Coordinates of C-alpha atoms in Angstrom, one line a residue:
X1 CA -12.6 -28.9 14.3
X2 CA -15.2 -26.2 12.9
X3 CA -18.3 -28.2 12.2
X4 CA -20.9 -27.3 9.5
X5 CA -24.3 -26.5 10.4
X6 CA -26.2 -29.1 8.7
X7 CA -25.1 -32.5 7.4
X8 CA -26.4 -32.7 4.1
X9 CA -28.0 -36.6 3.3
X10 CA -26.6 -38.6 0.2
X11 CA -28.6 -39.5 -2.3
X12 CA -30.6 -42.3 -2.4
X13 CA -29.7 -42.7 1.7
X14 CA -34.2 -42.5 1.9
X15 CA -34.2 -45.6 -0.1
X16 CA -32.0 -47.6 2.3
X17 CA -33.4 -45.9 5.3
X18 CA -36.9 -47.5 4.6
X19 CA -35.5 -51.1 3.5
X20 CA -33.4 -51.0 6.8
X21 CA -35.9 -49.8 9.0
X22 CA -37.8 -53.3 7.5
X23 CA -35.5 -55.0 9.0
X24 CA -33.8 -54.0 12.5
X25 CA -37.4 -51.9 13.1
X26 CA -37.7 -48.1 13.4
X27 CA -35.9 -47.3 17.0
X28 CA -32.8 -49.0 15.6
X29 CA -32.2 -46.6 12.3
X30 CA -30.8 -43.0 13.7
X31 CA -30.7 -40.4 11.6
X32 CA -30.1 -37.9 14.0
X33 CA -27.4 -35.0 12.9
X34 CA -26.1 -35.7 16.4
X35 CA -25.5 -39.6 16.5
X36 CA -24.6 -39.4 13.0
X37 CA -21.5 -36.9 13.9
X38 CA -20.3 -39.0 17.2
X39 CA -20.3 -42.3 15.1
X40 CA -18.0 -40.1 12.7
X41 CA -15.4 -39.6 15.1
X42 CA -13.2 -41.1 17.5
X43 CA -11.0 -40.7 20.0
X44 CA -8.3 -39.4 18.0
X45 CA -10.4 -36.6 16.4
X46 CA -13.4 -36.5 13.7
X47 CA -13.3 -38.2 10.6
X48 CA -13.1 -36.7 7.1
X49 CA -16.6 -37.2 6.4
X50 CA -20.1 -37.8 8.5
X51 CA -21.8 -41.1 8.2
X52 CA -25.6 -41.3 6.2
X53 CA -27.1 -43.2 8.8
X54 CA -26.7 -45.2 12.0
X55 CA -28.2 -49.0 11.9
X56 CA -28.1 -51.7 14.4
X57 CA -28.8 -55.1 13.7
X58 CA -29.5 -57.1 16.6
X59 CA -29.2 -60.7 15.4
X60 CA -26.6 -62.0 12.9
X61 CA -29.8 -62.8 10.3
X62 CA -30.3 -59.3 10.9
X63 CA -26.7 -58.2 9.9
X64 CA -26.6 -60.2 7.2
X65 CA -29.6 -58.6 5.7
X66 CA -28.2 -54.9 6.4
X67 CA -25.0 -55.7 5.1
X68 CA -26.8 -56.7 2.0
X69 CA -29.0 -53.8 1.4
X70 CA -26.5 -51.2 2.5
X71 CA -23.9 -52.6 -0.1
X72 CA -27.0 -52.8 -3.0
X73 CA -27.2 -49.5 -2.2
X74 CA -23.9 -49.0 -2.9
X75 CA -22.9 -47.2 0.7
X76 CA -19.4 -48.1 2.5
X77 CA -20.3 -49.8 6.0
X78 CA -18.0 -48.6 8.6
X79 CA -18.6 -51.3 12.2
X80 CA -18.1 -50.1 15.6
X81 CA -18.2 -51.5 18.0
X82 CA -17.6 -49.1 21.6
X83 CA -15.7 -46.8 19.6
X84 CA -12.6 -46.8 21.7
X85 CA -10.2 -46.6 18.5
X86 CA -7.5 -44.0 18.1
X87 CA -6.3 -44.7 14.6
X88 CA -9.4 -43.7 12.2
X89 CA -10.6 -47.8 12.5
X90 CA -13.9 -47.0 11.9
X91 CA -14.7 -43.1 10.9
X92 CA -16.0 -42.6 7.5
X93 CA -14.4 -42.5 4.6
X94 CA -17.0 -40.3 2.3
X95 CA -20.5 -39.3 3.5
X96 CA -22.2 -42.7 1.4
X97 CA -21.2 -44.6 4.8
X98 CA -23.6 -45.8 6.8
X99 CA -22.5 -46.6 10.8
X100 CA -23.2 -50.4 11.7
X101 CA -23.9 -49.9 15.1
X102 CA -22.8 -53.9 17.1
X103 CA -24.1 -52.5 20.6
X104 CA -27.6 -54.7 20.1
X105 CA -25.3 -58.2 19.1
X106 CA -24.5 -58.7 23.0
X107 CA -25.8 -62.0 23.9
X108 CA -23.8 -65.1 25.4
X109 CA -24.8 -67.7 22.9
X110 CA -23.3 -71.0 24.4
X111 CA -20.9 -71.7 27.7
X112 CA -20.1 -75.1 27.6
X113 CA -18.2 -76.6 30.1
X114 CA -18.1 -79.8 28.3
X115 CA -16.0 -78.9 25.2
X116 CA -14.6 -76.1 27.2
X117 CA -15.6 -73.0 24.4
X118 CA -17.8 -70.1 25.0
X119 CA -20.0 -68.6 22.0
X120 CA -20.9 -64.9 22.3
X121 CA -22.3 -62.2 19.6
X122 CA -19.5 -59.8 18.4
X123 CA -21.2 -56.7 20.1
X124 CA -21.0 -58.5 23.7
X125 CA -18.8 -56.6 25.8
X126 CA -15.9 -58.2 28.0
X127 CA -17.2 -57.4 31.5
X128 CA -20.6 -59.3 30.8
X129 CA -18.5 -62.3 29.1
X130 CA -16.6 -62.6 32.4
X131 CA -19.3 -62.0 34.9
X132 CA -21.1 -65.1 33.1
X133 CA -18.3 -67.2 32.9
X134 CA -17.1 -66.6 36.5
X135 CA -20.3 -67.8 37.8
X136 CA -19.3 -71.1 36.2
X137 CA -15.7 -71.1 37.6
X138 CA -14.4 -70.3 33.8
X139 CA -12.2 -67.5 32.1
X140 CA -11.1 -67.3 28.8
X141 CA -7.1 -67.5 28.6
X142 CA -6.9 -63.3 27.6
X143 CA -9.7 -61.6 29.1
X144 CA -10.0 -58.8 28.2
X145 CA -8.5 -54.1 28.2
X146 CA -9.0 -52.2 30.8
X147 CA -11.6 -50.8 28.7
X148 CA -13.7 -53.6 28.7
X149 CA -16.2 -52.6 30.7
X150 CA -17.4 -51.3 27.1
X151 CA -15.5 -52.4 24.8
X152 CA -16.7 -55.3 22.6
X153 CA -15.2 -59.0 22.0
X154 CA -15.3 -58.3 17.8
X155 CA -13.9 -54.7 18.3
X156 CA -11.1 -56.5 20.2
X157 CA -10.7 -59.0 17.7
X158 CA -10.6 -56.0 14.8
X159 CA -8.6 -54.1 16.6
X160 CA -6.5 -56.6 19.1
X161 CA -6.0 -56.1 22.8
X162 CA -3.5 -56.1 24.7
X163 CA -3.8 -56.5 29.2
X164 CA -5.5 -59.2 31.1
X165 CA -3.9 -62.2 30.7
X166 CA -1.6 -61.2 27.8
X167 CA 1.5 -61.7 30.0
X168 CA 1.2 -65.2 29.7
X169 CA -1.9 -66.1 26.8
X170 CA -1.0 -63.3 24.3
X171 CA -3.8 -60.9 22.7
X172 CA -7.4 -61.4 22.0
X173 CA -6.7 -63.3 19.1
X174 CA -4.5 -65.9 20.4
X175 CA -7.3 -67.1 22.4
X176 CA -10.1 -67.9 19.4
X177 CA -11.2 -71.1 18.6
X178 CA -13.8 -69.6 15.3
X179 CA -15.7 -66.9 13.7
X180 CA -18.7 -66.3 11.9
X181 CA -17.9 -63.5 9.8
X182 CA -20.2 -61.5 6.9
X183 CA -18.8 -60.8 3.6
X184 CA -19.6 -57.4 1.6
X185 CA -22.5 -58.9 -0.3
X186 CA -24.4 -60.7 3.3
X187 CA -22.9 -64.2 2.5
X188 CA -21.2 -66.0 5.4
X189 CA -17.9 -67.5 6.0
X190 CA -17.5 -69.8 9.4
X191 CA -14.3 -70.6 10.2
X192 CA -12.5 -73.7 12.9
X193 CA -13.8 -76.7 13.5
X194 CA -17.4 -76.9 14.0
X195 CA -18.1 -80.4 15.3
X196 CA -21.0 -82.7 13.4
X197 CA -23.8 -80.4 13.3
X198 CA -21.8 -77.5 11.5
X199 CA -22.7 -75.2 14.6
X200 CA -20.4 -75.9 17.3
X201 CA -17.4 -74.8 17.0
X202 CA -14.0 -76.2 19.3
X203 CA -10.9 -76.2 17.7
X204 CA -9.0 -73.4 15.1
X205 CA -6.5 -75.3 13.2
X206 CA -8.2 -77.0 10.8
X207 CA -5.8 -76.7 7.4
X208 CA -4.9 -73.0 7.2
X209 CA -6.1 -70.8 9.5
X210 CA -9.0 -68.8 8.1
X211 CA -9.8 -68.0 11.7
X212 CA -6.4 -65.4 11.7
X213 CA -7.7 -63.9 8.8
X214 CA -9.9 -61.8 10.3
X215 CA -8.1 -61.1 13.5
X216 CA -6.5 -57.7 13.4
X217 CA -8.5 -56.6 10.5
X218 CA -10.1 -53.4 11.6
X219 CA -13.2 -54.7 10.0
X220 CA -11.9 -54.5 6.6
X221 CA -12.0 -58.0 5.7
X222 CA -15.4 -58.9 7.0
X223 CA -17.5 -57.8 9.9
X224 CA -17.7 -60.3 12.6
X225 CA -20.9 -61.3 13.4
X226 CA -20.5 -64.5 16.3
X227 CA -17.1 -65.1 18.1
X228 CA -16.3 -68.5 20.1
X229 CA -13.1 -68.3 22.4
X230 CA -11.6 -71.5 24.7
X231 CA -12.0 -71.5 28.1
X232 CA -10.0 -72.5 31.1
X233 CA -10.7 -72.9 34.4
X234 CA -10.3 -69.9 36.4
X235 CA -6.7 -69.8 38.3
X236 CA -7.6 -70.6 42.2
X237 CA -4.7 -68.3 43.7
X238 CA -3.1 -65.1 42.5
X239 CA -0.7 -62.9 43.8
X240 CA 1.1 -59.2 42.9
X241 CA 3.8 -57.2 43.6
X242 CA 5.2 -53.6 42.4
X243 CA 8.4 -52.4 41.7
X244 CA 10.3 -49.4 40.9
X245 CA 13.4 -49.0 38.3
X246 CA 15.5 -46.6 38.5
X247 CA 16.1 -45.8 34.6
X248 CA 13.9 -46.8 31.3
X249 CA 16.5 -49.1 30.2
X250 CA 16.6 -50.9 33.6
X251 CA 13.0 -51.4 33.2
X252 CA 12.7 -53.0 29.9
X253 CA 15.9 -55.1 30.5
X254 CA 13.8 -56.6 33.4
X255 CA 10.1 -56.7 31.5
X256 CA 12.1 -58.8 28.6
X257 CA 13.3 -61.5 31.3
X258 CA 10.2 -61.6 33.0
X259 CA 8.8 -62.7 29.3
X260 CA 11.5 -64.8 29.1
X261 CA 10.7 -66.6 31.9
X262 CA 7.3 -66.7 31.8
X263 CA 6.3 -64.6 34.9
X264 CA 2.9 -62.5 35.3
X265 CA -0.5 -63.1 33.8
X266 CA -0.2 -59.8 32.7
X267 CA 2.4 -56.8 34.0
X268 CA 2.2 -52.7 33.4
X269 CA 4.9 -50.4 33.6
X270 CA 5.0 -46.5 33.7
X271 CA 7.2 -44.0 33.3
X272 CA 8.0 -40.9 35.8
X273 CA 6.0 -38.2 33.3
X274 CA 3.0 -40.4 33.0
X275 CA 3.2 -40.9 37.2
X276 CA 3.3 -37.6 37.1
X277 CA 0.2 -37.4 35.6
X278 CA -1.6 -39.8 37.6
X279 CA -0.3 -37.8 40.8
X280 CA -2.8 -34.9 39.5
X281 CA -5.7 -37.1 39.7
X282 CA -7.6 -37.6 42.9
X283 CA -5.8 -39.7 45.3
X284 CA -6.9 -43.5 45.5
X285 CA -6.9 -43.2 48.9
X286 CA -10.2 -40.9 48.9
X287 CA -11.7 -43.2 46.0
X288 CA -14.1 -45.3 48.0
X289 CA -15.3 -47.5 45.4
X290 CA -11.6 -48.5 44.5
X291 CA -11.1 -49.5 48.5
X292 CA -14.2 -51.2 48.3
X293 CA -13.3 -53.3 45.5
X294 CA -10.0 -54.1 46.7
X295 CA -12.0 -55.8 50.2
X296 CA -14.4 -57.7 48.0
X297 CA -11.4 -58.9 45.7
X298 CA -10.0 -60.8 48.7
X299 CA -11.1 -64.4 50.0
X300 CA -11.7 -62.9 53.6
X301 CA -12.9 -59.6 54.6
X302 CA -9.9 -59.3 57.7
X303 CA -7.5 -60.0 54.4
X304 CA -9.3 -57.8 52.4
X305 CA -9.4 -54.6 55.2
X306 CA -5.5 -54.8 55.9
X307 CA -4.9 -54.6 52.1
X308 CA -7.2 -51.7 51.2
X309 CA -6.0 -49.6 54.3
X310 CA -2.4 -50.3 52.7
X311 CA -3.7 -48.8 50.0
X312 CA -5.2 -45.8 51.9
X313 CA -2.1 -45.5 54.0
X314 CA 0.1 -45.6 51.0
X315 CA -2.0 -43.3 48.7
X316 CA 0.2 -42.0 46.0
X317 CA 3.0 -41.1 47.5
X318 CA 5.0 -44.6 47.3
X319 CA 7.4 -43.5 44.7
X320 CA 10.1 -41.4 44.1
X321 CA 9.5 -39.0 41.0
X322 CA 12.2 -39.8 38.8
X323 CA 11.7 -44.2 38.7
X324 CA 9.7 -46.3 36.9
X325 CA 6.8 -48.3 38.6
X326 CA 6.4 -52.0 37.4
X327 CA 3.5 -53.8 38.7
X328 CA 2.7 -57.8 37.7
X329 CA 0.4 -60.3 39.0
X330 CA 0.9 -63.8 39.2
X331 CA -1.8 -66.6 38.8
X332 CA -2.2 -70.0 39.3
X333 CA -3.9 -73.6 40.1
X334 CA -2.0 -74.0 43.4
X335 CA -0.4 -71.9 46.3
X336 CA 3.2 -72.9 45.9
X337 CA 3.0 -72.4 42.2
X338 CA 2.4 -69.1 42.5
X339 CA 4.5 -68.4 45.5
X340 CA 7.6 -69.6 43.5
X341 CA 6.8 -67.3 40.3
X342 CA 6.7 -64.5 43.3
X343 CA 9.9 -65.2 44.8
X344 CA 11.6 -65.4 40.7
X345 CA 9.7 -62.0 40.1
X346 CA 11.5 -60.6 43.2
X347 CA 14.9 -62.5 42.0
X348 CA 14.9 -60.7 38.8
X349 CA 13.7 -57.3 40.0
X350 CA 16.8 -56.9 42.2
X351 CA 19.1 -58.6 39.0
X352 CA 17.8 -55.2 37.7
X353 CA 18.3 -52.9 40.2
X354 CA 14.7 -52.8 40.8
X355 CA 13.0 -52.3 44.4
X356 CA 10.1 -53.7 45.6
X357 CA 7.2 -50.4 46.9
X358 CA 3.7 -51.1 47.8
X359 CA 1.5 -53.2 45.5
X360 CA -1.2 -50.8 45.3
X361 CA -1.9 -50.3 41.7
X362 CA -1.2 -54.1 41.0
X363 CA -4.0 -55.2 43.4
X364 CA -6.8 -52.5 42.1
X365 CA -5.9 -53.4 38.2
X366 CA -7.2 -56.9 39.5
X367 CA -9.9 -55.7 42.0
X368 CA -11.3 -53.2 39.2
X369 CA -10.2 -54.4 36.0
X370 CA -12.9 -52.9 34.3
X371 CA -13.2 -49.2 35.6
X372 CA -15.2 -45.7 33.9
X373 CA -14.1 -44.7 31.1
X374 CA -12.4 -41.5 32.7
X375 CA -8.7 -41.8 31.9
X376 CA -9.9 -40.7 28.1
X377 CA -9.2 -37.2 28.8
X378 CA -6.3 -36.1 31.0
X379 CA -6.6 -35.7 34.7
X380 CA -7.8 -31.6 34.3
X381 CA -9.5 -32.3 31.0
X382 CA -6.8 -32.1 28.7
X383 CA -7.0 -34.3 25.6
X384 CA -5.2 -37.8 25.1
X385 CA -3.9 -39.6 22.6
X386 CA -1.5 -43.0 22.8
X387 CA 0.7 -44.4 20.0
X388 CA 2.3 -47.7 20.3
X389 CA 4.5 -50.5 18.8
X390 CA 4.8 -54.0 19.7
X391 CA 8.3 -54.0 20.1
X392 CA 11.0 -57.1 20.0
X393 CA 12.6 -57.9 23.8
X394 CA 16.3 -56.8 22.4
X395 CA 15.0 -53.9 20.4
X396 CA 12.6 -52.2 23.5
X397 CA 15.2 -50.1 24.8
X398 CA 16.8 -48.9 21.6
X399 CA 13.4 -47.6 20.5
X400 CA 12.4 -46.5 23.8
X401 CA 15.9 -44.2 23.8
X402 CA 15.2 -43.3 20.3
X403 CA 11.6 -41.7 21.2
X404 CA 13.0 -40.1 23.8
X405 CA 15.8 -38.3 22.3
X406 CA 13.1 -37.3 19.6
X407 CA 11.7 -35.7 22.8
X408 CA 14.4 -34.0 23.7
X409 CA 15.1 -32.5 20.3
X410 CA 11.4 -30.5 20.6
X411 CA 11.8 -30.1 24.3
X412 CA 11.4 -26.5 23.8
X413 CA 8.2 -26.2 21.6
X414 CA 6.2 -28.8 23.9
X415 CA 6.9 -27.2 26.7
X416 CA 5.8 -23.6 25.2
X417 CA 2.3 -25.3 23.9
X418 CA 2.1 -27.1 26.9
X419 CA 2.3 -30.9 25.9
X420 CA 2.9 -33.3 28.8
X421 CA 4.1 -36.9 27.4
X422 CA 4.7 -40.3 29.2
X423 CA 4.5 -44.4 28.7
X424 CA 3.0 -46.7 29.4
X425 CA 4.9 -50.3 28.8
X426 CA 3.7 -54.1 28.7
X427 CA 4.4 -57.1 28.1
X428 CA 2.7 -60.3 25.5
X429 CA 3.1 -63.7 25.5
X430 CA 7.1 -64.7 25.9
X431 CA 8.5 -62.5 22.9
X432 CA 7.3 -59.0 22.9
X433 CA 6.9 -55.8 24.9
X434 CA 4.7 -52.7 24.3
X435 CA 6.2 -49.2 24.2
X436 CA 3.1 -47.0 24.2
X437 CA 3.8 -43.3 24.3
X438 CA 1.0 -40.9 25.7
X439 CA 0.2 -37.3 24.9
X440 CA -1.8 -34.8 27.3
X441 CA -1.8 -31.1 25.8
X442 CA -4.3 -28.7 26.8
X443 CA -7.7 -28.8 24.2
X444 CA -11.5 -29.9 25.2
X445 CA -13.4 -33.3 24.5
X446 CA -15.6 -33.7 22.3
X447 CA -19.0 -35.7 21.9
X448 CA -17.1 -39.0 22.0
X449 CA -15.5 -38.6 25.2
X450 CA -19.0 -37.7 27.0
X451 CA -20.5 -40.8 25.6
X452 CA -18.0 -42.7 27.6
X453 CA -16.8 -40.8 30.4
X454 CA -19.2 -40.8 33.7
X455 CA -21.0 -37.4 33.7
X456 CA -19.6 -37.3 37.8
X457 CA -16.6 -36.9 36.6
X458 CA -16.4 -34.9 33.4
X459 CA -18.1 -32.2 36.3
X460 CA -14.9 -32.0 38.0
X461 CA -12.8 -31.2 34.9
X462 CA -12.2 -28.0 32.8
X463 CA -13.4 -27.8 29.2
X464 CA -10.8 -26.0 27.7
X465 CA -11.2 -24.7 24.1
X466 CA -9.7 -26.4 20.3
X467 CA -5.9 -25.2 20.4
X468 CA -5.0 -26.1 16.4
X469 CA -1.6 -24.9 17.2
X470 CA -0.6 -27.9 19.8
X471 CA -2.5 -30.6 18.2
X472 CA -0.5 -29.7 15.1
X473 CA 2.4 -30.7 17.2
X474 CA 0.9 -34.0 18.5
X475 CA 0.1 -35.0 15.1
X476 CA 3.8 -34.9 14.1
X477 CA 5.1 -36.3 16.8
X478 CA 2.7 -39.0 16.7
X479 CA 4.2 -39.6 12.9
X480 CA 8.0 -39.0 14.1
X481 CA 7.2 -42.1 17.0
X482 CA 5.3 -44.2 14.4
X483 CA 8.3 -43.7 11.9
X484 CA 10.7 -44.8 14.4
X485 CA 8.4 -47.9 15.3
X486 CA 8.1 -48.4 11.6
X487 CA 12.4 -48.5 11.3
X488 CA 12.5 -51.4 13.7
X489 CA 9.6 -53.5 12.0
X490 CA 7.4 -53.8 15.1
X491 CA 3.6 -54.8 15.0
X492 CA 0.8 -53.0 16.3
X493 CA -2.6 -53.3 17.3
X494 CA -5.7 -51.5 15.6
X495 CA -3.6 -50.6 12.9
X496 CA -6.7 -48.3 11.5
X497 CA -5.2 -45.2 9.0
X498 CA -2.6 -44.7 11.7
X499 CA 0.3 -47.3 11.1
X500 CA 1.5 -48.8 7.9
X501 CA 0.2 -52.2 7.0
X502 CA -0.2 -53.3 3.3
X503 CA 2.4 -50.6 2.1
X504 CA 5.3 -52.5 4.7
X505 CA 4.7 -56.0 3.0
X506 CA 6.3 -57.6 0.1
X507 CA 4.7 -58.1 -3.0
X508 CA 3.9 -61.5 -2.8
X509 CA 1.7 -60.7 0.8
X510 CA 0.1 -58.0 -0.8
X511 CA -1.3 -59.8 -3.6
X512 CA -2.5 -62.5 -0.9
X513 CA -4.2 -59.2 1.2
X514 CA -6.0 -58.0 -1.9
X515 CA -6.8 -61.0 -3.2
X516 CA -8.5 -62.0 0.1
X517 CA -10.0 -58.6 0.2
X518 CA -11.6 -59.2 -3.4
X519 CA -13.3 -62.0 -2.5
X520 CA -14.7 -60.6 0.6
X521 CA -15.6 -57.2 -0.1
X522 CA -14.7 -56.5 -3.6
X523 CA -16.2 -53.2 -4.1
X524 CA -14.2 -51.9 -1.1
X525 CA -17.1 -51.2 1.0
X526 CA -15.7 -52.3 4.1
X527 CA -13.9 -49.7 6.2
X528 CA -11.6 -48.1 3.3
X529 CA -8.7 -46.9 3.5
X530 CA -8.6 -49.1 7.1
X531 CA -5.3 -51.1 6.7
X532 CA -3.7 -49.4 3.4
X533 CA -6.3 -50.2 1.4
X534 CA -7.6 -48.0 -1.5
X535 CA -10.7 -46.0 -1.4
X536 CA -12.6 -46.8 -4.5
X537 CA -14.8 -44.4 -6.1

């Protein structure tokens, strides 16, 4: 996207610039054209507009204040957290937007092992949550995306997660005890039970749950300024396996019984055009910090040897092109627990016509669950862009064969622009799989994918140039797959601008939605246009 040369400033934007400088101080007010445009874009591709100003608070007195005197002002406030979003969640909506930058709200307010909760600041990230509670023998039941080495525990809560843990504990949300959360006009709302001080939260369901609320809200509702999850004591034995399917159907027939049954902590599926992508990145077998995690993953280091040269010996080549990898891991408080979920994982594999190949990419999802950023571009440097649904067990492989004989019907034009497509599948809790389809088609990054990716690796890759004509494509088949989704009724995480929310709900629910919105935020400064709702003004 052509950019202009100079980002005019919105009137009255000097005003607020001085009363927020006050108080988060000077170094935390950027004004920069530069971190004003990669705060206006994500991963998807730039916003409509470019944000007045960047502020982070770093203290929820301090966010209360900013929220205030931004919406005084009379400026949207756009949060973001690590800006991993591909559905608009948090670009600008008009240039009176200021960015409210979370990355300084990171501290661990409160483990306690005694009421079993742990109390962080919305900006924390999930990699420092678990280092901290590992060294007290403690997890939170979901723990986190594979993108939590920076992204944030209120992002996930906005936007929802899906990965570790999710198998068997369900998304982010499922796994929240409260919230402290900061209306439109800097007043609070604190939600659960919070014990006889008022300040220490340990149990959700107190009447309705205002927790939910704000779970899935893209930040529209209220911006989450302190988050307390439940705990639970770290499993004591784990175990994987992988398997490959020989058809998409196969697959998802086998994923649905493996929710069913309760089996994996968390699984991950692929099919053979998204293999076929990872073939073209550099073989795990040369990656030495991968091998080296994999050793230090294990309880012994003659344990952890023989499974990283597996690894090495295997490399990439463990698959035939045309199947479908499946790769689970199982967890639990005892050895024989976990053994028998291994031996019904293999049971319902071969029900399904599934065979078991080497566990390599199960045991470095657990040994690494937190890796660089790098897979945001495409293993040359081609762009990348998911879509997903969280699809019904018995209506997976309908929508999965619909998507892909929407595939078939443009077969021609992607292959002339050169747009590569694949899936990636998972499952949450005991009643739902996720179909996410994947797009790789040849155009360059932009700012946000260098503010994430290591600079190592963006070295190896070629830039390529915009290519309007093939992201044209992308965009409708992005709407064709969310259309299809949308027939079935599935859900979906960070629902953003991309998928329909307060349109696809009856009357009655959308009067509850804007009703709650109104009392929140009702000038509409929060995120609009995030979740159906109407940008005012």
């Amino acid at each position: 996207m052509q950019q202009d040369a100079q980002v005019a400033t919105p009137s009255g934007a000097q005003s607020l610039i001085e009363k927020l400088t006050a108080i988060v101080g000077a170094d935390n007010v950027r004004t920069d054209e530069a971190t004003r445009r990669l705060v206006s874009e994500d991963i998807w591709m730039p916003g409509p507009a470019v944000v007045a100003l960047v502020v982070a608070p770093g203290s929820t007195k301090e966010l209360i204040a900013a929220v205030a005197e931004a919406h005084a002002a009379g400026f949207a406030i756009a949060p973001r957290g690590a800006g991993m979003s591909y559905t608009g969640g948090y670009v600008p909506a008009t240039d009176r937007t200021i960015s409210l930058d979370m990355s300084r709200m990171n501290r661990i307010l409160r483990i306690s092992r005694e009421d079993m909760t742990v109390t962080v600041e919305a900006g924390t990230n999930w990699k420092d949550m678990n280092d901290a509670l590992a060294a007290e023998g403690l997890r939170t039941p979901f723990w986190g995306p594979m993108s939590g080495l920076t992204s944030t525990i209120g992002g996930g809560l906005s936007q929802l997660n899906a990965m570790f843990g999710a198998g068997q504990w369900g998304t982010s949300s499922e796994s929240v005890v409260a919230l402290t959360v900061i209306a439109s006009d800097g007043t609070v709302i604190r939600t659960g039970a919070r014990g006889p001080d008022g300040d220490t939260p340990h149990y959700r369901h107190f009447g309705p749950d205002l927790t939910g609320l704000f779970c899935g809200d893209c930040g529209t509702l209220g911006i989450k300024a302190e988050v307390t999850m439940r705990l639970i004591t770290a499993p004591a034995f784990e175990d994987s396996a992988s398997f490959s399917f020989p058809s998409g159907e196969a697959l998802l027939l086998a994923m649905a019984e493996y929710a069913r049954r309760g089996i994996g902590a968390e699984t991950c599926a692929f099919d053979p055009g998204l293999t076929g992508m990872r073939m073209k990145r550099m073989s795990i077998a040369s990656d030495v910090k991968t091998l080296g995690a994999v050793v230090a993953k294990e309880k012994s280091l003659g344990k952890g040897l023989l499974s990283a040269a597996r690894i090495a010996l295997g490399g990439r080549n463990f698959i035939a092109p045309t199947d479908y990898p499946f790769h689970l891991t199982c967890e639990g408080r005892s050895k024989a627990a976990v053994e028998a979920d291994m031996a019904e994982a293999r049971r319902i594999a071969a029900q399904f016509g599934g065979t078991e190949i080497e566990n390599s990419i199960a045991k470095i999802l657990r040994a690494m669950p937190f890796p660089p950023l790098n897979s945001m571009v495409g293993p040359t440097g081609e762009a990348w862009i998911p879509v997903h649904g969280v699809c019904s067990l018995s209506t997976a492989p309908k929508i999965f064969a619909e998507i892909q004989s929407l595939y078939d019907s443009r077969r021609g034009e992607m292959e002339t622009l050169d747009i590569d497509t694949g899936f990636l599948f998972s499952s949450m809790a005991s009643n739902a799989l996720i179909i996410e389809p994947v797009y790789f088609w040849p155009q360059g990054w932009r700012p946000v994918h260098e503010s994430a990716i290591e600079p190592s690796h963006l070295a190896r890759l070629e830039k390529r140039p915009e290519n309007p004509e093939a992201t044209a494509l992308v965009v409708e088949l992005r709407k064709a797959v969310v259309g299809i989704f949308a027939r079935y009724g599935t859900g979906h995480f960070q629902i953003g601008r991309t998928y329909p929310y307060r349109e696809s709900r009856d009357d009655l629910s959308k009067t509850l939605l804007d009703t709650i919105k109104g009392v929140m935020d009702p000038d509409g400064v929060f995120n609009p246009g995030v979740l159906g709702f109407p940008v005012k003004g």
